[in-house]
Amino acid sequence: QTRMQSLQPDPKAQYRSVYEALKKIVLTEGFWRPLRGINVTMLGAGPAHAMYFACYEKMKKSLSDTIQHGGNSHLANGIAGSVATLLHDAVMNPAEVVKQRMQMFNSPYKSVLACVRTVQKTEGFGAFYRSYTTQLTMNVPFQAIHFITYEFMQEQINPRREYNPRSHIVSGAVAGAVAAAATTPLDVCKTLLNTQENMALSSVNISGHLSGMVNAFKTVYQLGGVSGYFRGVQARVIYQMPSTAIAWSVYEFFKYFLTKRKLEKR
């Protein structure tokens, strides 16, 4: 996804599809190359998702009781998902910066630690949060659409809201696909801010570092027009569908398991 969102890719890193990109990366750069940065993602994902779902459940319950007592409010789901995103992204944004820099073609960073040290030394601590506002601008609508779609799908295929792994997987996959497609333009801007793609910035006479969502939007349009905002949309949807499906099914399982144990103890 990161490679396909590149606005001025190296001739050796131009891909027409997700399959071609994966095949070419594996054949020319090695089998493990597509997994670069996975360790820093795993390190941040645990605490980020713990805060994320805890905040979501608490706010969803409180707001639903206020807005629609005893019922399920889509407005409450959207607001709860948006607020939970603030905590999630505060942890994941630095991890995302490091991951995407390591995934770029001809990345100069040999390891996660080397990337962190170099970015800190050359660009300062603020570089890890340069795309935070853009990430929030993307993730707040993403999570609002994501949670509303998930809860809507659950109402349709699991109206009793019982523990049903199949319904959680399907609902999670559909919710992830819809939210991913809708917010791809913001993700392209975030990738540009995270990677500070040298070839792209120099081609539009930008020296130094690009900052700010508005500047990113302008630069993407200059380089790729309207279609530039949807670079990598296929990869993004393919990535998000299993990701959200797994996240919801695992979350719903532990929620069911822990609730069941609590009731049994009582």
mmCIF file of C-alpha atoms in Angstrom:
data_model
loop_
_atom_site.group_PDB
_atom_site.id
_atom_site.type_symbol
_atom_site.label_atom_id
_atom_site.label_comp_id
_atom_site.label_asym_id
_atom_site.label_seq_id
_atom_site.Cartn_x
_atom_site.Cartn_y
_atom_site.Cartn_z
ATOM 1 C CA GLN A 1 0.000 0.000 0.000
ATOM 2 C CA THR A 2 2.783 2.436 0.937
ATOM 3 C CA ARG A 3 4.670 1.718 -2.316
ATOM 4 C CA MET A 4 1.548 2.074 -4.476
ATOM 5 C CA GLN A 5 0.695 5.432 -2.880
ATOM 6 C CA SER A 6 4.078 6.841 -3.929
ATOM 7 C CA LEU A 7 3.452 9.922 -6.109
ATOM 8 C CA GLN A 8 6.824 9.905 -7.903
ATOM 9 C CA PRO A 9 8.041 6.298 -7.661
ATOM 10 C CA ASP A 10 11.428 5.107 -8.819
ATOM 11 C CA PRO A 11 11.188 3.378 -12.251
ATOM 12 C CA LYS A 12 12.075 0.128 -10.490
ATOM 13 C CA ALA A 13 9.186 0.558 -8.051
ATOM 14 C CA GLN A 14 6.248 1.159 -10.389
ATOM 15 C CA TYR A 15 3.372 -1.304 -10.028
ATOM 16 C CA ARG A 16 0.056 -1.762 -11.848
ATOM 17 C CA SER A 17 -1.663 -3.969 -9.260
ATOM 18 C CA VAL A 18 -1.340 -5.308 -5.723
ATOM 19 C CA TYR A 19 -0.324 -8.752 -6.991
ATOM 20 C CA GLU A 20 2.349 -7.323 -9.310
ATOM 21 C CA ALA A 21 3.718 -5.152 -6.493
ATOM 22 C CA LEU A 22 3.969 -8.063 -4.061
ATOM 23 C CA LYS A 23 5.514 -10.367 -6.675
ATOM 24 C CA LYS A 24 8.053 -7.785 -7.828
ATOM 25 C CA ILE A 25 9.086 -6.830 -4.281
ATOM 26 C CA VAL A 26 9.593 -10.481 -3.276
ATOM 27 C CA LEU A 27 11.549 -11.370 -6.430
ATOM 28 C CA THR A 28 13.810 -8.308 -6.513
ATOM 29 C CA GLU A 29 14.190 -7.421 -2.829
ATOM 30 C CA GLY A 30 13.691 -10.689 -0.973
ATOM 31 C CA PHE A 31 10.882 -12.725 0.610
ATOM 32 C CA TRP A 32 10.851 -10.801 3.904
ATOM 33 C CA ARG A 33 10.879 -7.304 2.383
ATOM 34 C CA PRO A 34 7.045 -6.835 2.474
ATOM 35 C CA LEU A 35 7.176 -7.444 6.240
ATOM 36 C CA ARG A 36 9.572 -4.594 7.025
ATOM 37 C CA GLY A 37 8.339 -2.542 9.963
ATOM 38 C CA ILE A 38 6.001 -5.241 11.267
ATOM 39 C CA ASN A 39 7.812 -5.326 14.636
ATOM 40 C CA VAL A 40 7.185 -1.640 15.384
ATOM 41 C CA THR A 41 3.540 -2.046 14.328
ATOM 42 C CA MET A 42 3.095 -4.984 16.706
ATOM 43 C CA LEU A 43 4.758 -3.043 19.513
ATOM 44 C CA GLY A 44 2.302 -0.172 19.197
ATOM 45 C CA ALA A 45 -0.827 -2.155 18.317
ATOM 46 C CA GLY A 46 -1.300 -3.769 21.749
ATOM 47 C CA PRO A 47 -1.623 -0.663 23.951
ATOM 48 C CA ALA A 48 -3.259 1.324 21.124
ATOM 49 C CA HIS A 49 -6.095 -1.166 20.630
ATOM 50 C CA ALA A 50 -6.541 -1.713 24.363
ATOM 51 C CA MET A 51 -7.234 2.002 24.873
ATOM 52 C CA TYR A 52 -9.246 2.109 21.655
ATOM 53 C CA PHE A 53 -11.839 -0.561 22.496
ATOM 54 C CA ALA A 54 -12.026 0.335 26.198
ATOM 55 C CA CYS A 55 -12.835 3.950 25.334
ATOM 56 C CA TYR A 56 -15.291 2.887 22.613
ATOM 57 C CA GLU A 57 -17.306 0.558 24.853
ATOM 58 C CA LYS A 58 -17.495 3.036 27.725
ATOM 59 C CA MET A 59 -18.533 5.983 25.559
ATOM 60 C CA LYS A 60 -20.931 3.947 23.409
ATOM 61 C CA LYS A 61 -22.836 2.755 26.480
ATOM 62 C CA SER A 62 -22.956 6.181 28.134
ATOM 63 C CA LEU A 63 -23.995 8.037 24.972
ATOM 64 C CA SER A 64 -26.535 5.413 23.869
ATOM 65 C CA ASP A 65 -28.269 5.623 27.260
ATOM 66 C CA THR A 66 -28.400 9.418 26.895
ATOM 67 C CA ILE A 67 -29.447 9.631 23.231
ATOM 68 C CA GLN A 68 -31.622 6.532 22.924
ATOM 69 C CA HIS A 69 -32.221 4.939 26.310
ATOM 70 C CA GLY A 70 -31.979 1.160 26.173
ATOM 71 C CA GLY A 71 -31.365 1.151 22.397
ATOM 72 C CA ASN A 72 -28.526 1.257 19.900
ATOM 73 C CA SER A 73 -27.744 4.761 18.629
ATOM 74 C CA HIS A 74 -25.698 5.098 15.425
ATOM 75 C CA LEU A 75 -24.809 8.660 16.458
ATOM 76 C CA ALA A 76 -23.426 7.355 19.763
ATOM 77 C CA ASN A 77 -21.426 4.665 17.915
ATOM 78 C CA GLY A 78 -19.909 7.258 15.582
ATOM 79 C CA ILE A 79 -18.967 9.692 18.358
ATOM 80 C CA ALA A 80 -17.525 6.922 20.561
ATOM 81 C CA GLY A 81 -15.425 5.585 17.662
ATOM 82 C CA SER A 82 -14.147 9.069 16.848
ATOM 83 C CA VAL A 83 -13.064 9.847 20.433
ATOM 84 C CA ALA A 84 -11.413 6.431 20.810
ATOM 85 C CA THR A 85 -9.363 7.266 17.707
ATOM 86 C CA LEU A 86 -7.655 10.173 19.509
ATOM 87 C CA LEU A 87 -6.079 7.752 22.000
ATOM 88 C CA HIS A 88 -5.319 5.080 19.405
ATOM 89 C CA ASP A 89 -3.520 7.438 17.007
ATOM 90 C CA ALA A 90 -1.471 9.097 19.735
ATOM 91 C CA VAL A 91 0.275 5.731 20.168
ATOM 92 C CA MET A 92 0.220 4.481 16.564
ATOM 93 C CA ASN A 93 1.297 7.629 14.690
ATOM 94 C CA PRO A 94 5.040 7.361 15.541
ATOM 95 C CA ALA A 95 4.928 3.626 14.747
ATOM 96 C CA GLU A 96 3.288 4.380 11.396
ATOM 97 C CA VAL A 97 5.986 6.941 10.507
ATOM 98 C CA VAL A 98 8.762 4.421 11.161
ATOM 99 C CA LYS A 99 6.928 1.581 9.382
ATOM 100 C CA GLN A 100 6.255 3.573 6.209
ATOM 101 C CA ARG A 101 9.787 4.941 6.002
ATOM 102 C CA MET A 102 11.160 1.421 6.218
ATOM 103 C CA GLN A 103 8.744 0.180 3.543
ATOM 104 C CA MET A 104 9.708 2.747 0.874
ATOM 105 C CA PHE A 105 11.817 1.636 -2.098
ATOM 106 C CA ASN A 106 15.558 1.879 -1.358
ATOM 107 C CA SER A 107 14.859 2.818 2.252
ATOM 108 C CA PRO A 108 18.162 3.864 3.881
ATOM 109 C CA TYR A 109 17.152 2.523 7.307
ATOM 110 C CA LYS A 110 18.595 -0.837 8.338
ATOM 111 C CA SER A 111 16.424 -1.321 11.426
ATOM 112 C CA VAL A 112 13.598 0.229 13.470
ATOM 113 C CA LEU A 113 16.053 1.642 16.012
ATOM 114 C CA ALA A 114 18.257 3.121 13.258
ATOM 115 C CA CYS A 115 15.195 4.759 11.698
ATOM 116 C CA VAL A 116 14.047 6.242 15.031
ATOM 117 C CA ARG A 117 17.525 7.601 15.817
ATOM 118 C CA THR A 118 18.042 9.108 12.343
ATOM 119 C CA VAL A 119 14.628 10.779 12.195
ATOM 120 C CA GLN A 120 15.035 12.128 15.734
ATOM 121 C CA LYS A 121 18.516 13.481 14.969
ATOM 122 C CA THR A 122 17.785 15.031 11.550
ATOM 123 C CA GLU A 123 14.154 16.136 11.866
ATOM 124 C CA GLY A 124 13.454 16.267 15.600
ATOM 125 C CA PHE A 125 10.771 14.593 17.734
ATOM 126 C CA GLY A 126 8.023 16.523 15.929
ATOM 127 C CA ALA A 127 8.620 14.417 12.799
ATOM 128 C CA PHE A 128 6.888 11.477 14.497
ATOM 129 C CA TYR A 129 3.721 13.558 14.820
ATOM 130 C CA ARG A 130 3.965 15.609 11.610
ATOM 131 C CA SER A 131 1.035 13.655 10.135
ATOM 132 C CA TYR A 132 -0.957 13.378 13.395
ATOM 133 C CA THR A 133 -3.592 15.968 12.457
ATOM 134 C CA THR A 134 -3.906 14.440 8.982
ATOM 135 C CA GLN A 135 -4.114 10.973 10.539
ATOM 136 C CA LEU A 136 -6.900 12.165 12.843
ATOM 137 C CA THR A 137 -8.632 13.931 9.959
ATOM 138 C CA MET A 138 -8.567 10.579 8.155
ATOM 139 C CA ASN A 139 -9.200 8.233 11.064
ATOM 140 C CA VAL A 140 -12.030 10.148 12.733
ATOM 141 C CA PRO A 141 -14.295 9.786 9.653
ATOM 142 C CA PHE A 142 -12.814 6.321 9.010
ATOM 143 C CA GLN A 143 -13.721 5.083 12.481
ATOM 144 C CA ALA A 144 -17.092 6.845 12.468
ATOM 145 C CA ILE A 145 -17.984 5.101 9.167
ATOM 146 C CA HIS A 146 -16.359 1.886 10.386
ATOM 147 C CA PHE A 147 -18.276 1.636 13.677
ATOM 148 C CA ILE A 148 -21.609 2.796 12.237
ATOM 149 C CA THR A 149 -21.325 0.260 9.388
ATOM 150 C CA TYR A 150 -20.321 -2.538 11.785
ATOM 151 C CA GLU A 151 -23.215 -1.875 14.157
ATOM 152 C CA PHE A 152 -25.613 -1.549 11.177
ATOM 153 C CA MET A 153 -24.433 -4.881 9.747
ATOM 154 C CA GLN A 154 -24.859 -6.509 13.162
ATOM 155 C CA GLU A 155 -28.458 -5.271 13.300
ATOM 156 C CA GLN A 156 -29.098 -6.895 9.919
ATOM 157 C CA ILE A 157 -27.421 -10.290 10.333
ATOM 158 C CA ASN A 158 -27.222 -10.659 14.119
ATOM 159 C CA PRO A 159 -30.221 -8.719 15.537
ATOM 160 C CA ARG A 160 -30.096 -10.523 18.900
ATOM 161 C CA ARG A 161 -26.476 -9.395 19.291
ATOM 162 C CA GLU A 162 -25.340 -12.859 20.352
ATOM 163 C CA TYR A 163 -21.776 -14.127 20.068
ATOM 164 C CA ASN A 164 -21.663 -15.280 16.433
ATOM 165 C CA PRO A 165 -18.148 -15.473 14.922
ATOM 166 C CA ARG A 166 -19.396 -15.545 11.324
ATOM 167 C CA SER A 167 -21.484 -12.392 11.750
ATOM 168 C CA HIS A 168 -18.569 -10.571 13.433
ATOM 169 C CA ILE A 169 -16.159 -11.494 10.618
ATOM 170 C CA VAL A 170 -18.574 -10.470 7.832
ATOM 171 C CA SER A 171 -19.615 -7.243 9.567
ATOM 172 C CA GLY A 172 -15.998 -6.333 10.319
ATOM 173 C CA ALA A 173 -14.853 -6.984 6.739
ATOM 174 C CA VAL A 174 -17.687 -4.939 5.179
ATOM 175 C CA ALA A 175 -17.168 -2.080 7.657
ATOM 176 C CA GLY A 176 -13.433 -1.997 6.947
ATOM 177 C CA ALA A 177 -13.913 -2.015 3.158
ATOM 178 C CA VAL A 178 -16.469 0.827 3.153
ATOM 179 C CA ALA A 179 -14.444 3.019 5.531
ATOM 180 C CA ALA A 180 -11.147 2.329 3.707
ATOM 181 C CA ALA A 181 -12.485 3.252 0.268
ATOM 182 C CA ALA A 182 -14.125 6.441 1.565
ATOM 183 C CA THR A 183 -10.977 7.751 3.288
ATOM 184 C CA THR A 184 -8.288 6.794 0.739
ATOM 185 C CA PRO A 185 -7.604 10.454 -0.305
ATOM 186 C CA LEU A 186 -6.673 11.320 3.267
ATOM 187 C CA ASP A 187 -4.481 8.215 3.532
ATOM 188 C CA VAL A 188 -2.520 9.242 0.420
ATOM 189 C CA CYS A 189 -1.859 12.659 2.018
ATOM 190 C CA LYS A 190 -0.816 11.001 5.280
ATOM 191 C CA THR A 191 1.637 8.715 3.443
ATOM 192 C CA LEU A 192 3.245 11.728 1.728
ATOM 193 C CA LEU A 193 3.668 13.499 5.089
ATOM 194 C CA ASN A 194 5.075 10.377 6.745
ATOM 195 C CA THR A 195 7.568 9.468 4.019
ATOM 196 C CA GLN A 196 8.521 12.997 2.845
ATOM 197 C CA GLU A 197 9.070 11.433 -0.590
ATOM 198 C CA ASN A 198 12.118 13.264 -1.982
ATOM 199 C CA MET A 199 11.472 12.775 -5.715
ATOM 200 C CA ALA A 200 7.871 13.938 -5.375
ATOM 201 C CA LEU A 201 8.696 17.054 -3.341
ATOM 202 C CA SER A 202 11.630 18.118 -5.523
ATOM 203 C CA SER A 203 9.518 17.788 -8.681
ATOM 204 C CA VAL A 204 7.206 20.558 -7.401
ATOM 205 C CA ASN A 205 10.118 22.655 -6.063
ATOM 206 C CA ILE A 206 9.466 22.003 -2.375
ATOM 207 C CA SER A 207 12.637 22.221 -0.307
ATOM 208 C CA GLY A 208 12.816 21.069 3.300
ATOM 209 C CA HIS A 209 9.952 19.154 4.836
ATOM 210 C CA LEU A 210 6.309 19.168 3.828
ATOM 211 C CA SER A 211 3.948 19.782 6.741
ATOM 212 C CA GLY A 212 0.230 20.238 7.202
ATOM 213 C CA MET A 213 -2.797 18.555 5.691
ATOM 214 C CA VAL A 214 -3.655 21.484 3.384
ATOM 215 C CA ASN A 215 -0.142 21.492 1.875
ATOM 216 C CA ALA A 216 -0.292 17.724 1.429
ATOM 217 C CA PHE A 217 -3.642 17.981 -0.391
ATOM 218 C CA LYS A 218 -2.271 20.651 -2.735
ATOM 219 C CA THR A 219 0.896 18.667 -3.452
ATOM 220 C CA VAL A 220 -0.997 15.441 -4.214
ATOM 221 C CA TYR A 221 -3.225 17.329 -6.673
ATOM 222 C CA GLN A 222 -0.210 18.976 -8.336
ATOM 223 C CA LEU A 223 1.477 15.615 -8.832
ATOM 224 C CA GLY A 224 -1.422 13.327 -9.676
ATOM 225 C CA GLY A 225 -4.631 15.300 -10.168
ATOM 226 C CA VAL A 226 -7.890 13.907 -8.813
ATOM 227 C CA SER A 227 -6.836 10.305 -9.527
ATOM 228 C CA GLY A 228 -3.786 10.863 -7.321
ATOM 229 C CA TYR A 229 -6.037 10.904 -4.257
ATOM 230 C CA PHE A 230 -7.062 7.305 -4.964
ATOM 231 C CA ARG A 231 -3.650 5.764 -5.520
ATOM 232 C CA GLY A 232 -3.483 2.424 -3.737
ATOM 233 C CA VAL A 233 -7.251 2.256 -3.027
ATOM 234 C CA GLN A 234 -7.359 -1.420 -4.027
ATOM 235 C CA ALA A 235 -4.439 -2.281 -1.740
ATOM 236 C CA ARG A 236 -5.994 -0.280 1.096
ATOM 237 C CA VAL A 237 -9.345 -2.084 0.853
ATOM 238 C CA ILE A 238 -7.666 -5.505 0.556
ATOM 239 C CA TYR A 239 -5.549 -4.669 3.641
ATOM 240 C CA GLN A 240 -8.401 -3.302 5.750
ATOM 241 C CA MET A 241 -10.976 -6.058 5.140
ATOM 242 C CA PRO A 242 -9.098 -8.908 6.871
ATOM 243 C CA SER A 243 -7.615 -6.482 9.407
ATOM 244 C CA THR A 244 -10.991 -5.237 10.679
ATOM 245 C CA ALA A 245 -12.560 -8.691 10.375
ATOM 246 C CA ILE A 246 -9.838 -10.204 12.609
ATOM 247 C CA ALA A 247 -9.911 -7.272 15.044
ATOM 248 C CA TRP A 248 -13.688 -7.493 15.579
ATOM 249 C CA SER A 249 -13.856 -11.292 15.775
ATOM 250 C CA VAL A 250 -11.011 -11.449 18.345
ATOM 251 C CA TYR A 251 -12.479 -8.545 20.315
ATOM 252 C CA GLU A 252 -16.004 -10.032 20.347
ATOM 253 C CA PHE A 253 -14.604 -13.409 21.440
ATOM 254 C CA PHE A 254 -12.776 -11.981 24.450
ATOM 255 C CA LYS A 255 -15.728 -9.780 25.292
ATOM 256 C CA TYR A 256 -17.997 -12.879 25.287
ATOM 257 C CA PHE A 257 -15.447 -15.020 27.157
ATOM 258 C CA LEU A 258 -14.778 -12.474 29.912
ATOM 259 C CA THR A 259 -18.460 -11.577 30.318
ATOM 260 C CA LYS A 260 -19.394 -15.264 30.554
ATOM 261 C CA ARG A 261 -16.750 -15.893 33.254
ATOM 262 C CA LYS A 262 -17.932 -12.857 35.194
ATOM 263 C CA LEU A 263 -21.539 -14.103 35.134
ATOM 264 C CA GLU A 264 -20.474 -17.608 36.151
ATOM 265 C CA LYS A 265 -18.575 -16.230 39.167
ATOM 266 C CA ARG A 266 -21.657 -14.296 40.243
#
